[in-house]
PDB file of C-alpha atoms in Angstrom:
ATOM      1  CA  MET I   1      -2.328  10.611  10.014  1.00 42.00           C
ATOM      2  CA  GLY I   2      -1.775  11.858   5.669  1.00 39.00           C
ATOM      3  CA  LEU I   3      -4.388  10.761   4.112  1.00 42.00           C
ATOM      4  CA  PHE I   4      -6.205  13.775   2.425  1.00 41.00           C
ATOM      5  CA  ASP I   5      -9.828  15.028   3.266  1.00 41.00           C
ATOM      6  CA  GLY I   6     -11.886  12.549   0.927  1.00 42.00           C
ATOM      7  CA  LEU I   7     -10.251  10.151   0.872  1.00 47.00           C
ATOM      8  CA  ARG I   8     -12.994   8.087   1.750  1.00 43.00           C
ATOM      9  CA  GLU I   9     -14.453   9.045  -1.627  1.00 44.00           C
ATOM     10  CA  VAL I  10     -11.656   8.694  -4.457  1.00 45.00           C
ATOM     11  CA  LEU I  11     -10.531   5.322  -3.055  1.00 51.00           C
ATOM     12  CA  GLY I  12     -13.530   4.366  -2.210  1.00 45.00           C
ATOM     13  CA  ILE I  13     -17.006   4.877  -3.896  1.00 44.00           C
ATOM     14  CA  ARG I  14     -15.446   5.849  -7.082  1.00 49.00           C
ATOM     15  CA  ALA I  15     -12.552   4.580  -8.121  1.00 41.00           C
ATOM     16  CA  GLU I  16     -14.978   1.231  -7.536  1.00 43.00           C
ATOM     17  CA  ALA I  17     -17.151   2.285  -9.376  1.00 44.00           C
ATOM     18  CA  ASP I  18     -14.665   3.067 -12.029  1.00 47.00           C
ATOM     19  CA  ALA I  19     -12.867   0.113 -11.389  1.00 44.00           C
ATOM     20  CA  THR I  20     -10.784  -1.120 -15.197  1.00 44.00           C
ATOM     21  CA  ARG I  21      -9.975  -4.866 -13.424  1.00 50.00           C
ATOM     22  CA  LYS I  22     -10.411  -7.055 -10.171  1.00 68.00           C
ATOM     23  CA  ALA I  23      -8.045  -6.438  -7.618  1.00 80.00           C
ATOM     24  CA  ASP I  24      -5.663  -9.194  -7.011  1.00 86.00           C
ATOM     25  CA  PRO I  25      -3.749  -9.607  -4.296  1.00 89.00           C
ATOM     26  CA  GLU I  26      -1.231 -12.321  -6.047  1.00 92.00           C
ATOM     27  CA  ASP I  27      -0.471  -8.556  -7.561  1.00 94.00           C
ATOM     28  CA  LEU I  28       1.496  -7.841  -4.778  1.00 96.00           C
ATOM     29  CA  PHE I  29       4.408 -10.491  -5.576  1.00 96.00           C
ATOM     30  CA  GLY I  30       5.339  -8.081  -8.727  1.00 95.00           C
ATOM     31  CA  MET I  31       7.591  -5.831  -6.019  1.00 96.00           C
ATOM     32  CA  SER I  32       9.884  -8.996  -5.428  1.00 95.00           C
ATOM     33  CA  THR I  33      11.118  -8.025  -8.759  1.00 94.00           C
ATOM     34  CA  ALA I  34      10.190  -4.510  -9.008  1.00 96.00           C
ATOM     35  CA  TYR I  35      12.372  -3.212  -5.357  1.00 96.00           C
ATOM     36  CA  VAL I  36      15.567  -5.309  -7.204  1.00 96.00           C
ATOM     37  CA  THR I  37      14.954  -2.752  -9.895  1.00 96.00           C
ATOM     38  CA  MET I  38      14.395   0.139  -7.649  1.00 97.00           C
ATOM     39  CA  GLU I  39      17.633  -0.670  -5.530  1.00 96.00           C
ATOM     40  CA  ALA I  40      20.184  -1.861  -8.754  1.00 95.00           C
ATOM     41  CA  GLU I  41      18.945   0.619 -11.300  1.00 94.00           C
ATOM     42  CA  LEU I  42      17.401   3.580  -9.527  1.00 96.00           C
ATOM     43  CA  GLY I  43      18.929   3.956  -5.925  1.00 97.00           C
ATOM     44  CA  TYR I  44      15.601   3.680  -4.210  1.00 97.00           C
ATOM     45  CA  ALA I  45      16.898   1.031  -1.102  1.00 97.00           C
ATOM     46  CA  ALA I  46      13.782  -0.774   0.558  1.00 97.00           C
ATOM     47  CA  VAL I  47      13.786   0.555   4.335  1.00 96.00           C
ATOM     48  CA  GLY I  48      12.343  -2.616   5.378  1.00 96.00           C
ATOM     49  CA  GLU I  49       8.370  -1.304   6.420  1.00 97.00           C
ATOM     50  CA  ALA I  50       5.521  -1.616   4.331  1.00 97.00           C
ATOM     51  CA  ALA I  51       1.646  -1.157   4.934  1.00 97.00           C
ATOM     52  CA  LEU I  52      -2.158  -2.325   3.960  1.00 96.00           C
ATOM     53  CA  CYS I  53      -4.668   0.125   4.556  1.00 94.00           C
ATOM     54  CA  PHE I  54      -8.329  -0.932   4.947  1.00 94.00           C
ATOM     55  CA  SER I  55     -11.587   0.409   6.185  1.00 91.00           C
ATOM     56  CA  GLU I  56     -13.274  -0.920   8.579  1.00 87.00           C
ATOM     57  CA  VAL I  57     -16.940  -2.928   9.344  1.00 87.00           C
ATOM     58  CA  ASP I  58     -18.884  -2.360  12.040  1.00 88.00           C
ATOM     59  CA  SER I  59     -19.432  -5.835  12.672  1.00 91.00           C
ATOM     60  CA  ALA I  60     -18.418  -9.050  15.064  1.00 93.00           C
ATOM     61  CA  ASP I  61     -17.146 -10.853  11.628  1.00 93.00           C
ATOM     62  CA  PHE I  62     -15.226  -8.522  10.220  1.00 91.00           C
ATOM     63  CA  SER I  63     -13.539  -8.107  14.058  1.00 91.00           C
ATOM     64  CA  ASP I  64     -12.844 -11.941  13.880  1.00 93.00           C
ATOM     65  CA  ALA I  65     -11.301 -11.579   9.911  1.00 92.00           C
ATOM     66  CA  VAL I  66      -9.195  -8.989  11.285  1.00 92.00           C
ATOM     67  CA  GLU I  67      -8.693 -10.996  14.374  1.00 92.00           C
ATOM     68  CA  GLU I  68      -7.426 -13.939  12.193  1.00 92.00           C
ATOM     69  CA  VAL I  69      -5.210 -11.940   9.719  1.00 93.00           C
ATOM     70  CA  HIS I  70      -2.886 -10.809  12.618  1.00 91.00           C
ATOM     71  CA  GLU I  71      -2.843 -14.152  14.160  1.00 91.00           C
ATOM     72  CA  ILE I  72      -1.883 -15.547  10.504  1.00 88.00           C
ATOM     73  CA  LEU I  73       1.043 -12.552  10.702  1.00 91.00           C
ATOM     74  CA  GLU I  74       1.670 -13.546  14.052  1.00 89.00           C
ATOM     75  CA  VAL I  75       2.107 -17.522  13.031  1.00 87.00           C
ATOM     76  CA  GLY I  76       4.271 -16.579  10.545  1.00 83.00           C
ATOM     77  CA  ALA I  77       6.352 -13.962  11.736  1.00 84.00           C
ATOM     78  CA  GLU I  78       8.004 -16.802  14.030  1.00 82.00           C
ATOM     79  CA  GLU I  79       9.449 -18.335  10.730  1.00 83.00           C
ATOM     80  CA  THR I  80      10.218 -14.239   9.307  1.00 85.00           C
ATOM     81  CA  GLY I  81      10.264 -12.579  12.485  1.00 89.00           C
ATOM     82  CA  THR I  82       8.303  -9.882  10.295  1.00 92.00           C
ATOM     83  CA  GLU I  83       7.317  -7.186  12.930  1.00 93.00           C
ATOM     84  CA  THR I  84       3.267  -6.338  13.041  1.00 93.00           C
ATOM     85  CA  GLU I  85       1.470  -3.411  14.095  1.00 93.00           C
ATOM     86  CA  ALA I  86      -2.016  -2.170  14.228  1.00 91.00           C
ATOM     87  CA  HIS I  87      -2.920   1.088  13.458  1.00 89.00           C
ATOM     88  CA  THR I  88      -6.403   3.169  13.562  1.00 86.00           C
ATOM     89  CA  ASP I  89      -5.628   6.761  11.440  1.00 83.00           C
ATOM     90  CA  ASP I  90      -7.197  10.211  12.404  1.00 80.00           C
ATOM     91  CA  TYR I  91      -9.738   8.860   9.322  1.00 79.00           C
ATOM     92  CA  GLY I  92     -10.921   6.008  10.658  1.00 82.00           C
ATOM     93  CA  TYR I  93      -8.900   4.061   8.257  1.00 86.00           C
ATOM     94  CA  SER I  94      -7.293   0.859   9.577  1.00 90.00           C
ATOM     95  CA  TRP I  95      -3.441  -0.296   9.297  1.00 94.00           C
ATOM     96  CA  VAL I  96      -1.806  -3.115   9.427  1.00 95.00           C
ATOM     97  CA  ILE I  97       2.235  -2.141   9.373  1.00 96.00           C
ATOM     98  CA  LEU I  98       4.571  -4.549   8.757  1.00 96.00           C
ATOM     99  CA  ARG I  99       8.447  -4.043   9.175  1.00 96.00           C
ATOM    100  CA  ASP I 100      10.755  -6.463   8.101  1.00 95.00           C
ATOM    101  CA  SER I 101      14.292  -6.604   6.707  1.00 94.00           C
ATOM    102  CA  ASP I 102      14.152  -9.237   3.737  1.00 95.00           C
ATOM    103  CA  PHE I 103      12.003  -6.792   1.688  1.00 96.00           C
ATOM    104  CA  GLU I 104      10.442 -11.079   0.195  1.00 94.00           C
ATOM    105  CA  ASP I 105       8.804 -11.333   3.608  1.00 94.00           C
ATOM    106  CA  LEU I 106       6.958  -7.379   3.757  1.00 94.00           C
ATOM    107  CA  VAL I 107       5.556  -8.833   0.614  1.00 95.00           C
ATOM    108  CA  THR I 108       4.297 -12.461   1.293  1.00 93.00           C
ATOM    109  CA  SER I 109       2.686 -10.510   4.634  1.00 93.00           C
ATOM    110  CA  LEU I 110       1.060  -8.124   2.811  1.00 94.00           C
ATOM    111  CA  ASN I 111      -0.607 -10.950  -0.147  1.00 93.00           C
ATOM    112  CA  PHE I 112      -1.683 -13.492   3.183  1.00 92.00           C
ATOM    113  CA  ALA I 113      -3.021 -10.170   5.287  1.00 94.00           C
ATOM    114  CA  ALA I 114      -4.922  -9.396   2.059  1.00 94.00           C
ATOM    115  CA  ASP I 115      -6.175 -12.241   0.579  1.00 93.00           C
ATOM    116  CA  THR I 116      -7.359 -13.326   3.942  1.00 93.00           C
ATOM    117  CA  LEU I 117      -9.896 -10.500   3.864  1.00 93.00           C
ATOM    118  CA  MET I 118     -10.844 -11.037   0.849  1.00 92.00           C
ATOM    119  CA  GLU I 119     -11.735 -14.748   1.221  1.00 92.00           C
ATOM    120  CA  ARG I 120     -13.703 -13.937   4.613  1.00 91.00           C
ATOM    121  CA  GLY I 121     -15.685 -11.596   2.026  1.00 92.00           C
ATOM    122  CA  TYR I 122     -14.520  -8.783   2.804  1.00 91.00           C
ATOM    123  CA  GLY I 123     -12.242  -7.896  -0.241  1.00 91.00           C
ATOM    124  CA  SER I 124     -13.962  -4.267  -0.664  1.00 90.00           C
ATOM    125  CA  ARG I 125     -12.671  -2.791   2.679  1.00 92.00           C
ATOM    126  CA  LEU I 126      -9.716  -2.958   0.999  1.00 93.00           C
ATOM    127  CA  LEU I 127      -7.867   0.378   0.094  1.00 93.00           C
ATOM    128  CA  ALA I 128      -4.507   0.248  -0.412  1.00 95.00           C
ATOM    129  CA  ALA I 129      -0.554  -1.297  -0.140  1.00 97.00           C
ATOM    130  CA  LEU I 130       1.988   0.463   0.523  1.00 98.00           C
ATOM    131  CA  PHE I 131       6.076  -0.165   0.309  1.00 98.00           C
ATOM    132  CA  ALA I 132       8.153   1.951   1.427  1.00 98.00           C
ATOM    133  CA  PHE I 133      11.615   2.757  -0.394  1.00 98.00           C
ATOM    134  CA  GLU I 134      14.332   5.675   0.520  1.00 97.00           C
ATOM    135  CA  ARG I 135      17.507   8.081  -1.492  1.00 96.00           C
ATOM    136  CA  ASP I 136      18.828  10.135  -0.418  1.00 94.00           C
ATOM    137  CA  GLY I 137      16.666  11.232   2.048  1.00 91.00           C
ATOM    138  CA  GLN I 138      13.723  10.935   0.351  1.00 93.00           C
ATOM    139  CA  LYS I 139      10.558   8.790   0.398  1.00 96.00           C
ATOM    140  CA  ALA I 140       9.264   7.197  -1.842  1.00 97.00           C
ATOM    141  CA  TYR I 141       6.410   4.468  -2.245  1.00 98.00           C
ATOM    142  CA  TRP I 142       4.621   2.525  -4.868  1.00 98.00           C
ATOM    143  CA  VAL I 143       0.724   2.037  -4.001  1.00 97.00           C
ATOM    144  CA  TYR I 144      -1.540  -0.864  -5.193  1.00 97.00           C
ATOM    145  CA  SER I 145      -4.509   0.758  -4.931  1.00 95.00           C
ATOM    146  CA  PHE I 146      -7.300  -2.270  -4.367  1.00 93.00           C
ATOM    147  CA  ARG I 147     -10.166  -0.426  -5.994  1.00 89.00           C
ATOM    148  CA  ARG I 148      -7.970  -0.417  -9.701  1.00 92.00           C
ATOM    149  CA  GLY I 149      -6.063  -3.434  -9.769  1.00 93.00           C
ATOM    150  CA  ALA I 150      -2.974  -1.461 -10.236  1.00 95.00           C
ATOM    151  CA  TYR I 151       0.424   0.186  -8.921  1.00 97.00           C
ATOM    152  CA  TYR I 152       1.275   3.924  -8.724  1.00 97.00           C
ATOM    153  CA  PRO I 153       4.124   5.764  -7.461  1.00 98.00           C
ATOM    154  CA  LEU I 154       4.101   8.202  -4.120  1.00 97.00           C
ATOM    155  CA  VAL I 155       7.092  10.766  -4.143  1.00 97.00           C
ATOM    156  CA  PRO I 156       6.016  13.060  -0.956  1.00 95.00           C
ATOM    157  CA  LYS I 157       6.957  16.364  -1.031  1.00 91.00           C
ATOM    158  CA  GLY I 158       6.633  17.535   2.230  1.00 82.00           C
ATOM    159  CA  THR I 159       3.058  17.470   3.754  1.00 85.00           C
ATOM    160  CA  ASP I 160       1.025  18.786   1.121  1.00 86.00           C
ATOM    161  CA  ASP I 161       3.114  18.159  -2.475  1.00 90.00           C
ATOM    162  CA  ARG I 162       4.307  15.046  -4.368  1.00 94.00           C
ATOM    163  CA  ASP I 163       7.741  15.421  -6.760  1.00 96.00           C
ATOM    164  CA  SER I 164       5.631  14.837  -9.862  1.00 95.00           C
ATOM    165  CA  SER I 165       9.075  14.484 -11.870  1.00 96.00           C
ATOM    166  CA  ALA I 166      10.274  12.132  -9.901  1.00 96.00           C
ATOM    167  CA  GLU I 167       7.200   9.631 -10.061  1.00 97.00           C
ATOM    168  CA  PHE I 168       6.870   9.738 -13.875  1.00 96.00           C
ATOM    169  CA  LYS I 169      10.675   8.301 -13.706  1.00 96.00           C
ATOM    170  CA  LEU I 170       9.626   5.740 -11.234  1.00 97.00           C
ATOM    171  CA  GLU I 171       6.959   5.074 -13.983  1.00 97.00           C
ATOM    172  CA  SER I 172       8.802   4.919 -16.929  1.00 96.00           C
ATOM    173  CA  ASN I 173      11.019   2.489 -15.240  1.00 96.00           C
ATOM    174  CA  LEU I 174       9.043   0.249 -13.456  1.00 97.00           C
ATOM    175  CA  ASP I 175       6.570   0.388 -16.897  1.00 95.00           C
ATOM    176  CA  GLY I 176       6.008  -3.557 -18.070  1.00 91.00           C
ATOM    177  CA  GLU I 177       7.403  -4.943 -14.291  1.00 95.00           C
ATOM    178  CA  LEU I 178       4.232  -3.522 -12.585  1.00 96.00           C
ATOM    179  CA  ASP I 179       0.078  -3.365 -14.040  1.00 94.00           C
ATOM    180  CA  LEU I 180       0.784   0.304 -13.985  1.00 96.00           C
ATOM    181  CA  GLU I 181      -2.489   2.754 -13.652  1.00 95.00           C
ATOM    182  CA  GLU I 182      -2.030   4.988 -16.892  1.00 93.00           C
ATOM    183  CA  ASN I 183      -4.806   7.525 -15.063  1.00 93.00           C
ATOM    184  CA  LYS I 184      -3.020  10.000 -13.424  1.00 93.00           C
ATOM    185  CA  GLU I 185      -6.408  11.110 -11.678  1.00 92.00           C
ATOM    186  CA  TYR I 186      -6.064   8.006  -9.684  1.00 93.00           C
ATOM    187  CA  TRP I 187      -2.200   8.003  -8.105  1.00 94.00           C
ATOM    188  CA  TYR I 188      -4.229   9.663  -4.966  1.00 91.00           C
ATOM    189  CA  ALA I 189      -1.850  11.593  -2.947  1.00 89.00           C
ATOM    190  CA  LEU I 190      -1.738   9.749   0.164  1.00 90.00           C
ATOM    191  CA  LEU I 191       0.474  12.159   2.315  1.00 88.00           C
ATOM    192  CA  PRO I 192       2.043  12.137   5.164  1.00 88.00           C
ATOM    193  CA  ASP I 193       1.651  14.510   8.513  1.00 85.00           C
ATOM    194  CA  SER I 194       5.145  15.353   9.633  1.00 85.00           C
ATOM    195  CA  PRO I 195       8.046  15.588   6.718  1.00 85.00           C
ATOM    196  CA  GLY I 196       9.951  12.381   6.918  1.00 85.00           C
ATOM    197  CA  LYS I 197       7.414  10.502   8.038  1.00 90.00           C
ATOM    198  CA  HIS I 198       5.196   7.257   6.133  1.00 93.00           C
ATOM    199  CA  PRO I 199       1.681   7.671   5.624  1.00 91.00           C
ATOM    200  CA  TRP I 200       0.727   5.787   8.115  1.00 91.00           C
ATOM    201  CA  ASP I 201       2.491   7.285  11.268  1.00 86.00           C
TER     202      ASP I 201
END
């Protein structure tokens, strides 16, 4: 998995201590309009994939909560056709991966998943939600940090670097449309393990 060493600290303890406002799953609906800007004005096409990342708790109640998330998504899939996959990465973080050609369905499904965990009392375990885009073979993401209650752009360049110029352009174009993280220190590099792959692959 493409989560760099120390992610537990930067997306977890430290960010929680430095949190500027309470995260809200409703913030994810901001992507319902932002993706239109991404496609129409910036040429980034939604690739039909999004993911929710969270850290596990070794308890029966938490396992029940995660099972409830998947049950809700499975019921919703009967109407939307959204495909759902569960995955645990090499760092021990859990992912709910969603695939759907309808971007609105991805946003709604991620909201349901995050909201369910929060209602069950596990909001502190939520780390990030990622929405994937692509332009000319280059993948780009909008990342919502639950620890900071804000979005930031991520444009990987291979497996150990990022395209800062492209990220700053995305920031300037979506500023005002999304609640953006102003402190670049919290633009965490969730990089893939292999070029061209997603951070959750």
